[in-house]
Every structure is written in structure tokens, then in C-alpha cells.
Short mmCIF file of C-alpha atoms and ligand atoms in Angstrom, two decimals:
data_model
loop_
_atom_site.label_atom_id
_atom_site.label_comp_id
_atom_site.label_asym_id
_atom_site.label_seq_id
_atom_site.Cartn_x
_atom_site.Cartn_y
_atom_site.Cartn_z
CA MET U 1 -72.40 27.62 7.66
CA THR U 2 -71.88 30.93 8.86
CA LYS U 3 -73.38 34.08 10.12
CA LYS U 4 -72.56 37.74 10.01
CA SER U 5 -69.86 37.66 13.28
CA ASP U 6 -69.37 41.17 15.53
CA ASP U 7 -65.60 41.78 14.61
CA ASP U 8 -66.70 42.22 10.79
CA GLY U 9 -66.76 46.01 11.25
CA HIS U 10 -63.06 46.56 9.91
CA LYS U 11 -64.31 45.15 6.54
CA ALA U 12 -66.95 47.63 6.24
CA GLY U 13 -66.60 49.76 2.74
CA LEU U 14 -63.41 47.56 1.24
CA LYS U 15 -63.96 46.57 -2.03
CA PRO U 16 -64.89 43.45 -3.85
CA ASP U 17 -61.59 42.30 -5.12
CA THR U 18 -60.12 43.35 -1.44
CA HIS U 19 -62.97 40.82 -0.23
CA LEU U 20 -62.09 38.06 -2.61
CA SER U 21 -58.50 38.30 -1.39
CA ILE U 22 -58.89 38.32 2.75
CA GLY U 23 -62.64 36.78 2.50
CA GLY U 24 -62.99 33.74 4.99
CA ARG U 25 -58.84 33.37 5.57
CA ASP U 26 -57.60 33.91 9.21
CA PRO U 27 -54.07 33.06 8.85
CA PHE U 28 -52.59 33.09 12.68
CA ALA U 29 -55.65 30.60 13.31
CA HIS U 30 -53.84 28.29 11.30
CA HIS U 31 -49.90 28.67 12.21
CA GLY U 32 -49.74 31.79 9.64
CA TYR U 33 -50.40 29.64 6.61
CA VAL U 34 -52.25 31.99 4.39
CA ASN U 35 -54.93 29.60 3.02
CA THR U 36 -57.29 27.87 5.60
CA PRO U 37 -56.58 23.85 5.87
CA VAL U 38 -58.69 21.52 3.98
CA TYR U 39 -60.59 19.52 6.83
CA HIS U 40 -61.46 16.00 5.50
CA ALA U 41 -63.92 15.21 8.70
CA SER U 42 -67.04 13.34 9.60
CA THR U 43 -66.70 12.58 13.42
CA LEU U 44 -65.56 15.18 15.64
CA LEU U 45 -64.52 14.20 19.00
CA TYR U 46 -65.44 15.85 22.40
CA ARG U 47 -63.18 15.46 25.47
CA THR U 48 -65.77 14.71 28.15
CA ALA U 49 -69.04 13.29 28.29
CA GLU U 50 -70.85 16.36 29.39
CA GLU U 51 -69.09 18.57 26.29
CA TYR U 52 -70.78 15.35 24.27
CA VAL U 53 -74.13 15.43 25.55
CA ALA U 54 -74.54 19.68 25.77
CA HIS U 55 -72.85 19.50 21.92
CA ARG U 56 -70.19 22.25 23.27
CA GLY U 57 -67.95 23.64 20.77
CA ARG U 58 -67.78 25.83 17.60
CA TYR U 59 -68.42 22.48 15.56
CA GLN U 60 -70.18 19.45 15.75
CA TYR U 61 -70.05 17.10 12.66
CA GLY U 62 -68.32 17.46 9.50
CA ARG U 63 -71.75 17.59 7.87
CA ARG U 64 -72.80 20.28 10.03
CA GLY U 65 -69.66 22.53 8.89
CA THR U 66 -65.85 22.77 9.31
CA PRO U 67 -63.34 25.40 9.13
CA THR U 68 -63.03 24.70 5.41
CA SER U 69 -66.88 25.01 4.83
CA GLU U 70 -66.87 28.18 7.09
CA ALA U 71 -63.84 29.84 5.30
CA LEU U 72 -65.74 29.34 1.75
CA GLU U 73 -69.36 30.59 2.85
CA THR U 74 -67.83 33.57 4.79
CA ALA U 75 -65.77 34.61 1.75
CA LEU U 76 -68.74 34.49 -0.10
CA ARG U 77 -71.01 36.22 2.17
CA GLU U 78 -68.81 39.26 2.31
CA ILE U 79 -68.88 39.44 -1.57
CA GLU U 80 -72.58 39.43 -1.44
CA GLY U 81 -72.39 42.43 0.63
CA PRO U 82 -73.76 43.79 4.13
CA ALA U 83 -77.23 42.70 3.20
CA CYS U 84 -76.32 39.13 3.18
CA ALA U 85 -76.92 37.42 6.35
CA GLY U 86 -75.54 33.92 5.24
CA VAL U 87 -74.55 31.67 2.59
CA ALA U 88 -75.46 28.21 2.14
CA LEU U 89 -73.04 25.39 -0.10
CA LEU U 90 -74.74 23.00 -2.17
CA PRO U 91 -72.72 20.28 -4.16
CA SER U 92 -73.95 21.76 -7.85
CA GLY U 93 -75.80 24.88 -8.77
CA LEU U 94 -78.95 22.96 -9.69
CA ALA U 95 -78.77 21.48 -5.89
CA ALA U 96 -78.87 25.24 -4.78
CA ILE U 97 -81.70 25.76 -6.89
CA SER U 98 -83.75 22.82 -6.36
CA THR U 99 -82.79 23.47 -2.19
CA ALA U 100 -83.76 27.38 -2.38
CA LEU U 101 -87.02 26.35 -4.00
CA LEU U 102 -87.68 23.79 -1.67
CA ALA U 103 -86.60 25.69 1.44
CA VAL U 104 -89.62 28.35 0.57
CA LEU U 105 -92.46 26.32 -0.86
CA ARG U 106 -95.11 24.28 0.46
CA ALA U 107 -97.94 21.91 -0.71
CA GLY U 108 -100.41 23.96 -2.24
CA ASP U 109 -98.13 26.62 -3.34
CA HIS U 110 -97.86 28.58 -6.32
CA VAL U 111 -94.58 29.75 -7.99
CA LEU U 112 -94.22 31.89 -10.94
CA VAL U 113 -90.96 31.01 -12.76
CA THR U 114 -89.41 32.72 -15.95
CA ASP U 115 -89.93 31.06 -19.23
CA SER U 116 -86.00 31.86 -20.02
CA VAL U 117 -85.01 30.07 -16.97
CA TYR U 118 -82.05 27.47 -17.15
CA GLY U 119 -83.61 23.71 -18.57
CA PRO U 120 -83.09 21.81 -15.59
CA THR U 121 -84.81 24.36 -13.24
CA ARG U 122 -87.89 24.11 -15.33
CA ARG U 123 -87.58 20.16 -15.19
CA PHE U 124 -87.04 20.27 -11.32
CA CYS U 125 -90.41 22.33 -11.20
CA ASP U 126 -92.38 20.61 -13.50
CA THR U 127 -91.34 16.63 -12.63
CA VAL U 128 -90.38 17.49 -8.46
CA LEU U 129 -92.18 20.23 -7.31
CA VAL U 130 -95.84 19.14 -9.30
CA ARG U 131 -95.38 15.69 -6.84
CA PHE U 132 -95.94 18.03 -3.78
CA GLY U 133 -98.61 19.93 -5.06
CA ILE U 134 -96.81 22.81 -5.89
CA ALA U 135 -97.97 24.68 -9.13
CA THR U 136 -95.64 26.32 -11.85
CA THR U 137 -96.43 29.33 -13.86
CA TYR U 138 -94.09 30.17 -16.61
CA TYR U 139 -94.20 34.01 -17.16
CA ASP U 140 -92.42 36.54 -19.88
CA PRO U 141 -88.92 37.40 -18.62
CA LEU U 142 -89.62 41.26 -19.79
CA VAL U 143 -92.84 41.35 -17.67
CA GLY U 144 -91.52 43.90 -14.96
CA ALA U 145 -93.85 44.93 -12.50
CA GLY U 146 -96.43 43.51 -14.86
CA ILE U 147 -95.89 40.10 -12.61
CA ALA U 148 -98.21 41.49 -9.89
CA ALA U 149 -100.93 40.61 -12.56
CA LEU U 150 -100.03 37.20 -12.34
CA MET U 151 -99.98 36.25 -8.54
CA GLN U 152 -102.15 34.48 -7.25
CA ALA U 153 -103.69 34.32 -3.56
CA ASN U 154 -101.37 31.22 -2.86
CA THR U 155 -98.17 32.77 -5.06
CA ARG U 156 -95.43 32.03 -2.34
CA ALA U 157 -92.52 33.02 -4.74
CA VAL U 158 -91.13 34.67 -8.08
CA PHE U 159 -88.20 32.86 -9.84
CA VAL U 160 -85.98 35.03 -11.71
CA GLU U 161 -82.87 34.60 -13.94
CA SER U 162 -81.37 37.66 -15.41
CA PRO U 163 -80.24 37.25 -18.20
CA GLY U 164 -81.39 33.95 -19.50
CA SER U 165 -78.34 32.03 -20.23
CA LEU U 166 -79.07 31.20 -23.96
CA SER U 167 -81.38 33.69 -24.68
CA PHE U 168 -80.31 36.70 -22.99
CA GLU U 169 -83.47 38.56 -21.85
CA MET U 170 -82.71 41.11 -19.20
CA GLN U 171 -85.50 41.22 -16.27
CA ASP U 172 -86.11 44.19 -14.52
CA VAL U 173 -85.63 42.61 -10.99
CA PRO U 174 -85.83 45.64 -8.75
CA ALA U 175 -89.26 46.12 -10.39
CA ILE U 176 -90.66 42.58 -9.81
CA ALA U 177 -89.19 42.53 -6.41
CA ALA U 178 -90.94 45.50 -5.37
CA ALA U 179 -94.36 44.23 -6.91
CA VAL U 180 -93.88 40.67 -5.61
CA HIS U 181 -93.20 42.08 -1.77
CA ASP U 182 -96.22 44.17 -2.04
CA ARG U 183 -98.18 41.15 -2.17
CA GLY U 184 -96.37 39.79 0.68
CA ALA U 185 -94.26 36.86 -1.73
CA LEU U 186 -90.51 35.89 -2.13
CA VAL U 187 -88.18 36.83 -4.89
CA LEU U 188 -85.23 33.97 -5.79
CA MET U 189 -82.81 34.35 -8.31
CA ASP U 190 -80.66 32.31 -10.61
CA ASN U 191 -77.47 35.32 -10.21
CA THR U 192 -74.65 32.95 -11.86
CA TRP U 193 -74.18 35.01 -15.15
CA ALA U 194 -73.39 38.35 -13.38
CA SER U 195 -72.46 36.57 -10.03
CA PRO U 196 -72.80 39.07 -6.97
CA LEU U 197 -69.39 41.11 -8.23
CA TYR U 198 -71.67 42.26 -11.22
CA PHE U 199 -75.22 42.29 -9.87
CA ARG U 200 -75.56 42.84 -6.28
CA ALA U 201 -78.66 40.79 -6.09
CA LEU U 202 -79.97 41.10 -2.35
CA ASP U 203 -79.33 44.91 -2.31
CA LYS U 204 -81.71 44.97 -5.75
CA GLY U 205 -84.75 43.41 -3.50
CA VAL U 206 -83.96 39.41 -4.07
CA ASP U 207 -84.43 37.21 -0.95
CA LEU U 208 -82.75 33.98 -2.25
CA SER U 209 -79.62 34.88 -4.78
CA ILE U 210 -78.40 31.41 -5.83
CA GLN U 211 -75.31 30.81 -8.00
CA SER U 212 -73.98 27.81 -9.97
CA GLY U 213 -70.23 27.88 -8.33
CA THR U 214 -69.42 25.62 -11.00
CA LYS U 215 -68.89 28.67 -13.37
CA TYR U 216 -66.69 31.52 -12.53
CA ILE U 217 -66.18 30.58 -9.06
CA GLY U 218 -64.71 27.20 -9.63
CA GLY U 219 -63.51 29.00 -12.65
CA HIS U 220 -61.34 25.78 -14.16
CA SER U 221 -63.74 23.13 -15.01
CA ASP U 222 -62.86 20.76 -12.67
CA VAL U 223 -65.57 21.18 -10.04
CA MET U 224 -69.11 21.19 -8.90
CA LEU U 225 -70.37 23.62 -6.71
CA GLY U 226 -73.56 25.50 -5.63
CA ALA U 227 -74.27 28.57 -3.32
CA ILE U 228 -77.68 30.25 -1.76
CA ALA U 229 -76.92 33.71 -0.52
CA ALA U 230 -79.93 34.36 1.90
CA ASN U 231 -81.39 37.91 3.47
CA ALA U 232 -81.76 38.01 7.12
CA ALA U 233 -85.69 37.26 7.07
CA LEU U 234 -85.05 33.74 5.35
CA TRP U 235 -81.23 33.09 6.25
CA PRO U 236 -82.96 30.97 9.45
CA GLN U 237 -85.10 28.84 7.37
CA LEU U 238 -82.45 28.34 4.78
CA ARG U 239 -80.06 26.93 7.19
CA GLU U 240 -82.59 24.44 9.16
CA MET U 241 -83.62 23.49 5.48
CA ILE U 242 -79.67 22.65 4.80
CA PHE U 243 -79.40 21.13 8.55
CA THR U 244 -82.36 18.65 8.49
CA SER U 245 -81.77 17.52 5.15
CA GLY U 246 -78.18 16.37 5.72
CA LEU U 247 -76.72 18.61 2.53
CA CYS U 248 -73.11 19.40 2.37
CA VAL U 249 -70.00 19.69 0.16
CA GLY U 250 -66.94 17.67 0.09
CA PRO U 251 -63.76 19.29 1.39
CA ASP U 252 -61.92 19.35 -1.45
CA ASP U 253 -64.79 20.82 -3.74
CA MET U 254 -64.85 23.72 -1.29
CA TYR U 255 -61.22 24.10 -1.33
CA LEU U 256 -61.24 24.52 -5.08
CA GLY U 257 -63.86 26.94 -4.71
CA LEU U 258 -62.00 28.93 -2.41
CA ARG U 259 -59.01 28.78 -4.37
CA GLY U 260 -61.07 29.89 -7.63
CA LEU U 261 -63.03 32.86 -5.58
CA ARG U 262 -59.24 34.32 -5.24
CA THR U 263 -58.93 35.35 -8.40
CA MET U 264 -62.51 35.34 -9.85
CA GLY U 265 -62.33 39.31 -9.95
CA VAL U 266 -59.37 39.42 -12.36
CA ARG U 267 -60.87 36.28 -14.45
CA LEU U 268 -64.03 37.70 -14.99
CA ALA U 269 -63.05 41.26 -15.82
CA ARG U 270 -60.78 39.47 -18.55
CA HIS U 271 -63.73 37.32 -19.13
CA GLN U 272 -65.87 40.46 -19.61
CA GLN U 273 -63.25 42.08 -22.31
CA SER U 274 -62.55 39.12 -24.62
CA GLY U 275 -66.29 38.67 -24.74
CA LEU U 276 -67.32 41.78 -25.84
CA THR U 277 -64.72 42.34 -28.05
CA ILE U 278 -65.55 39.13 -29.70
CA ALA U 279 -68.92 39.95 -29.61
CA ARG U 280 -68.70 43.35 -31.38
CA TRP U 281 -66.76 41.36 -33.91
CA LEU U 282 -69.14 39.07 -34.39
CA GLN U 283 -71.71 41.92 -34.80
CA ALA U 284 -69.81 43.25 -37.75
CA ARG U 285 -69.73 39.80 -39.61
CA PRO U 286 -72.31 39.56 -42.39
CA GLU U 287 -73.48 35.89 -41.49
CA VAL U 288 -74.71 37.21 -38.23
CA LEU U 289 -78.34 38.48 -37.75
CA HIS U 290 -78.27 39.62 -33.81
CA VAL U 291 -75.50 39.17 -31.16
CA LEU U 292 -77.53 38.50 -27.77
CA HIS U 293 -75.24 40.34 -25.30
CA PRO U 294 -76.71 42.73 -22.89
CA ALA U 295 -73.92 44.97 -22.46
CA LEU U 296 -74.04 46.10 -26.27
CA PRO U 297 -76.36 49.17 -26.80
CA ASN U 298 -78.68 47.66 -29.10
CA HIS U 299 -79.74 45.01 -27.04
CA PRO U 300 -83.14 45.34 -26.03
CA GLY U 301 -82.03 44.88 -22.45
CA HIS U 302 -79.20 47.05 -22.41
CA ALA U 303 -81.26 49.97 -20.70
CA LEU U 304 -81.87 47.59 -17.30
CA TRP U 305 -78.20 45.95 -17.41
CA SER U 306 -76.41 49.48 -17.29
CA ARG U 307 -78.71 50.49 -14.70
CA ASP U 308 -78.64 47.34 -12.61
CA TYR U 309 -75.12 45.80 -13.47
CA SER U 310 -71.55 46.51 -13.43
CA GLY U 311 -70.38 44.19 -15.72
CA ALA U 312 -70.95 41.29 -17.80
CA CYS U 313 -69.15 37.89 -17.97
CA GLY U 314 -67.82 35.56 -20.88
CA LEU U 315 -71.13 34.19 -21.99
CA PHE U 316 -73.54 35.49 -24.92
CA SER U 317 -75.31 34.02 -28.00
CA ILE U 318 -75.42 34.65 -31.72
CA VAL U 319 -78.25 34.16 -34.10
CA PHE U 320 -76.95 33.47 -38.01
CA LYS U 321 -78.94 34.60 -40.49
CA PRO U 322 -81.27 31.83 -42.12
CA VAL U 323 -78.85 29.37 -43.02
CA ARG U 324 -78.78 25.05 -43.49
CA GLN U 325 -78.52 23.69 -39.68
CA GLU U 326 -75.30 21.30 -41.60
CA ALA U 327 -73.62 24.49 -42.02
CA VAL U 328 -74.06 25.79 -38.44
CA TYR U 329 -72.61 22.31 -37.41
CA ALA U 330 -70.00 22.75 -40.33
CA PHE U 331 -68.95 26.19 -38.23
CA LEU U 332 -68.87 24.60 -34.99
CA ASN U 333 -66.78 21.51 -36.46
CA ALA U 334 -63.96 23.74 -37.81
CA LEU U 335 -63.74 25.35 -34.69
CA GLY U 336 -60.20 24.53 -33.25
CA LEU U 337 -60.05 26.83 -30.05
CA TYR U 338 -63.93 26.47 -29.08
CA GLY U 339 -65.06 23.13 -27.19
CA MET U 340 -68.39 21.91 -27.26
CA GLY U 341 -69.75 21.38 -24.01
CA ALA U 342 -72.35 21.78 -21.27
CA SER U 343 -71.58 24.26 -18.50
CA TRP U 344 -69.38 27.55 -18.46
CA GLY U 345 -66.99 29.72 -16.45
CA GLY U 346 -63.87 28.06 -16.69
CA TYR U 347 -60.80 29.35 -18.59
CA GLU U 348 -61.41 27.83 -21.63
CA SER U 349 -63.76 29.26 -24.67
CA LEU U 350 -66.99 26.89 -25.56
CA ALA U 351 -69.14 26.99 -28.69
CA ILE U 352 -72.48 25.49 -28.45
CA PRO U 353 -76.31 25.11 -30.80
CA PHE U 354 -79.09 26.07 -29.05
CA ASP U 355 -82.79 26.13 -29.54
CA CYS U 356 -85.28 27.00 -27.00
CA THR U 357 -88.38 26.35 -28.67
CA SER U 358 -89.34 23.58 -26.90
CA SER U 359 -88.39 25.02 -23.61
CA ARG U 360 -90.75 28.03 -24.00
CA SER U 361 -94.66 27.78 -22.69
CA ALA U 362 -95.13 31.56 -22.02
CA THR U 363 -93.30 32.96 -24.84
CA LYS U 364 -92.46 32.26 -28.36
CA TRP U 365 -89.01 31.56 -29.40
CA ALA U 366 -88.36 32.95 -33.09
CA PRO U 367 -84.49 34.40 -33.09
CA GLY U 368 -84.95 34.15 -37.08
CA GLY U 369 -81.94 32.01 -37.66
CA PRO U 370 -80.20 28.95 -35.87
CA CYS U 371 -78.29 30.12 -32.40
CA ILE U 372 -74.94 29.29 -31.05
CA ARG U 373 -74.04 30.31 -27.36
CA PHE U 374 -70.41 31.42 -26.66
CA HIS U 375 -68.54 31.35 -23.86
CA ILE U 376 -65.25 33.45 -23.95
CA GLY U 377 -62.38 32.08 -22.20
CA LEU U 378 -59.18 33.18 -21.23
CA GLU U 379 -57.31 32.56 -24.36
CA ASP U 380 -55.67 35.23 -26.84
CA VAL U 381 -58.67 37.25 -28.20
CA GLY U 382 -56.88 37.73 -31.48
CA ASP U 383 -56.12 33.51 -31.70
CA LEU U 384 -60.22 33.61 -30.74
CA THR U 385 -61.40 35.43 -33.41
CA ALA U 386 -58.70 33.70 -36.22
CA ASP U 387 -60.09 30.79 -34.95
CA LEU U 388 -63.57 32.45 -35.78
CA GLU U 389 -62.58 33.14 -39.34
CA ARG U 390 -61.97 29.37 -39.91
CA GLY U 391 -65.76 28.62 -38.62
CA PHE U 392 -66.89 31.37 -41.12
CA ALA U 393 -65.17 29.74 -44.05
CA ALA U 394 -66.41 26.41 -43.25
CA LEU U 395 -70.03 27.86 -42.95
CA ALA U 396 -69.91 29.42 -46.50
CA VAL U 397 -68.67 26.15 -47.68
CA ALA U 398 -71.65 24.21 -46.39
CA SER U 399 -74.47 27.05 -47.19
C1 PLP W 401 -77.74 29.51 -15.42
C2 PLP W 401 -77.38 28.27 -14.96
N1 PLP W 401 -77.60 27.85 -13.78
C3 PLP W 401 -77.82 26.81 -12.77
C4 PLP W 401 -76.92 26.09 -13.69
C5 PLP W 401 -76.76 24.63 -12.93
O1 PLP W 401 -75.35 24.79 -12.35
P1 PLP W 401 -74.58 23.15 -11.72
O2 PLP W 401 -74.01 22.71 -13.55
O3 PLP W 401 -73.37 24.04 -10.79
O4 PLP W 401 -75.55 22.05 -11.59
C6 PLP W 401 -76.14 26.04 -14.83
C7 PLP W 401 -75.38 25.28 -15.43
O5 PLP W 401 -75.04 25.11 -16.62
C8 PLP W 401 -76.24 27.65 -15.65
O6 PLP W 401 -76.08 28.01 -16.83
#
């Protein structure tokens, strides 16, 4: 667990790619080795009884932080920007979401959650928060400043996720934040899609910004990780929540996070470039009704994306023109380079079918045809489109 230190002055004004390279590293504290060692640690010994009783020293116990956790937290804090007062690490993105909610809510509170939210976040609200007497209302992701009208006297927090990770509605986060803060409530955001490299959530009025580090931070589909970045007002409360509930991450997982982070800038740029190339290619296909990618000019959220975001990752969806579900499965089954599986953000491409109908309560999901979500990986983009050609051939046969 780290906070801003006084010696960070020389880092002011550095660009995100530089922070990704230098963040959280202090080679000469480790014999000159470039990377911070992986501390496998629980017990920490004190030299004297007096030191033990006073808990003197920089570290106290493995759960409460090691040089390894500090390195990752510091690196993440630096890419979140100066508005970030501290970053907490969690064992998964979902754990980061549930912990952020529990850190700010109490019995009797009300929380507003976007209807486009990641499914397991909805499940946490509907099954766990409800047991603690916390009520959830889902709202239209396009509500913008209209969120004010949905707030109740006991609304303590508003949860945003922009864009939705299946349906890709863009939210007006600054407008929501202004309305929510006016009424004394807090804004929590799942910022996994853009990451702080492409959307500086804390600068846009978000109080707690959450990332599933499992995605682009890890980047190799081999680690589960989560992070919550807090502004100065909420950091003490979040830090206390993490310490008192005993949450911590295994050292090797933190190392994989650190290792992934160093190349996240170049990977994201490539995911973005290939993702857009393939999104445009799909847009020109006669079988495709819509491509749901906020960086495409005809996406309904494009103006918000252009105003607030500096990039896009490799995740987007398409809507087929009406066709039998069997034909969609034939399309997917014919693909050789796109895996079918949960999660995203690794180096490999993925394609999965989805239907949001049963997970909507404030809005109606009626895209006009069956849907597929793509994650575009780091493979050659020509090979990826050639593979899609095979999918479309199989779709035609099965239609
Ligand atoms: C948008 C979004 N948020 C959070 C998560 C949860 O992250 P994790 O799988 O690390 O728990 C996911 C996972 O797919 C996700 O897509």
C-alpha cells in the first residue's frame, strides 16, 4: 500500500509511457538489478522487543505490504496521474469492484448502477449488497446529468462503466460526476476498457477508479489481479478497508502485473490499431448490421469518446443482420485464430456470442440481430481478417 512520497517531484510532467517504464522501480535499492525482487513473505522479524512492540520499520507483515506490492502500487499510482492519492491491489477485478463498493457503502444506503454494468458486478449488488440492507437501482447508461433526478436522499454512490464491456454504450462521466458531487455522493468507475492510459478517470471526477488487472495490465492471460485507485478524499477510507479486511495479492501475481505493465503502452497501441482495422473491415461486410466500437464515427457514443478518451483498446462487438443462431455458432466454430472464452486483454484474439436481454432492468436490449464480442489480440491483422473470411463462409452455408 503506498501513498505519494515527497521525492516524486522529478516525475512531474512525464508522459504515461515513461511512467510505465520507471514507475515503482528503484534499482539501487536492490543491488542495481533493474526489477524489484519478488518477496515471498508473511512473517517480518524485528531486531528488538522495543521495535516489535512499536511496530517500528517500513514494513510490518506480509499482508500489509512488501517491496513487491509497493512497486506495483506505485507504478499504478503514477499512471493514474497526480489526482491519485493511492492504489490498492486486489486478487481480481471483481474483488476490486466489490471492495470499492463495500468501502463506501453502509446499511441503509442506496447505490445507482449503470444497466450496462459487467454481469458479476450486478450479481454482487443483487445478492450481497442487498443482504446488508443496501438497495441498488439500475439506470440507463446514457442518462448523463439526468442522473440527478434518480438520486434519493440516501444515494451514497453512483457506479459507472464506460463503455459497457459487451454493449459499448458511452457514459458522460464528467456530467454524471458533477451532478453526483453536487448532491454529496461519490462516483465509482470500472475503467478496465480504457485503463488510465486512455481515460484519466480521477481527473474526470471519479472518486474510486477500478481496473481488472487481469486484462491489459497482466496482458498475457496468466494472472488474476485487480486495482482500485483513490483520490485524496477517499484514500484513507479505502486503505483502512483493505487493511482491516485482510485483502492482499500473492507475490508472483504482483510480479506478473509489474512485468505486464512495462509493455502495456505498446501493447494497447497495437490492440487499438488492429481492433480499429478489423472493426472497419467488419463494418463493410454485408452480413453485419452494426459495429459497436466507440472510436468509429458512426457510434452513438463517438462524440463522448472523442472528447474524453485518448484511445481505445481491442474490445468491441458486432451485431449480425438477423440470422439463425446456428449460423452464428457456425461462424464462431469456423474461426481458427479466435479463442472462445471469458475475459480479454491478453495477447490473443477472442470471439464470443452474447445476449444482454436477461441482464437489463432499466433499458431494453434490442440490437436488431445476434451479437458477437471480439477481443483483437496482437496477431497479424491480415491473418485475423482471413480467419474471419472463413467464419463468414461458414455463416453463409449455415444460414
Ligand atoms: C469490464 C470488466 N470489469 C471487471 C471484470 C472482472 O475482472 P476479473 O476477471 O479480474 O475479476 C471483467 C472481467 O471480464 C470485465 O470485463
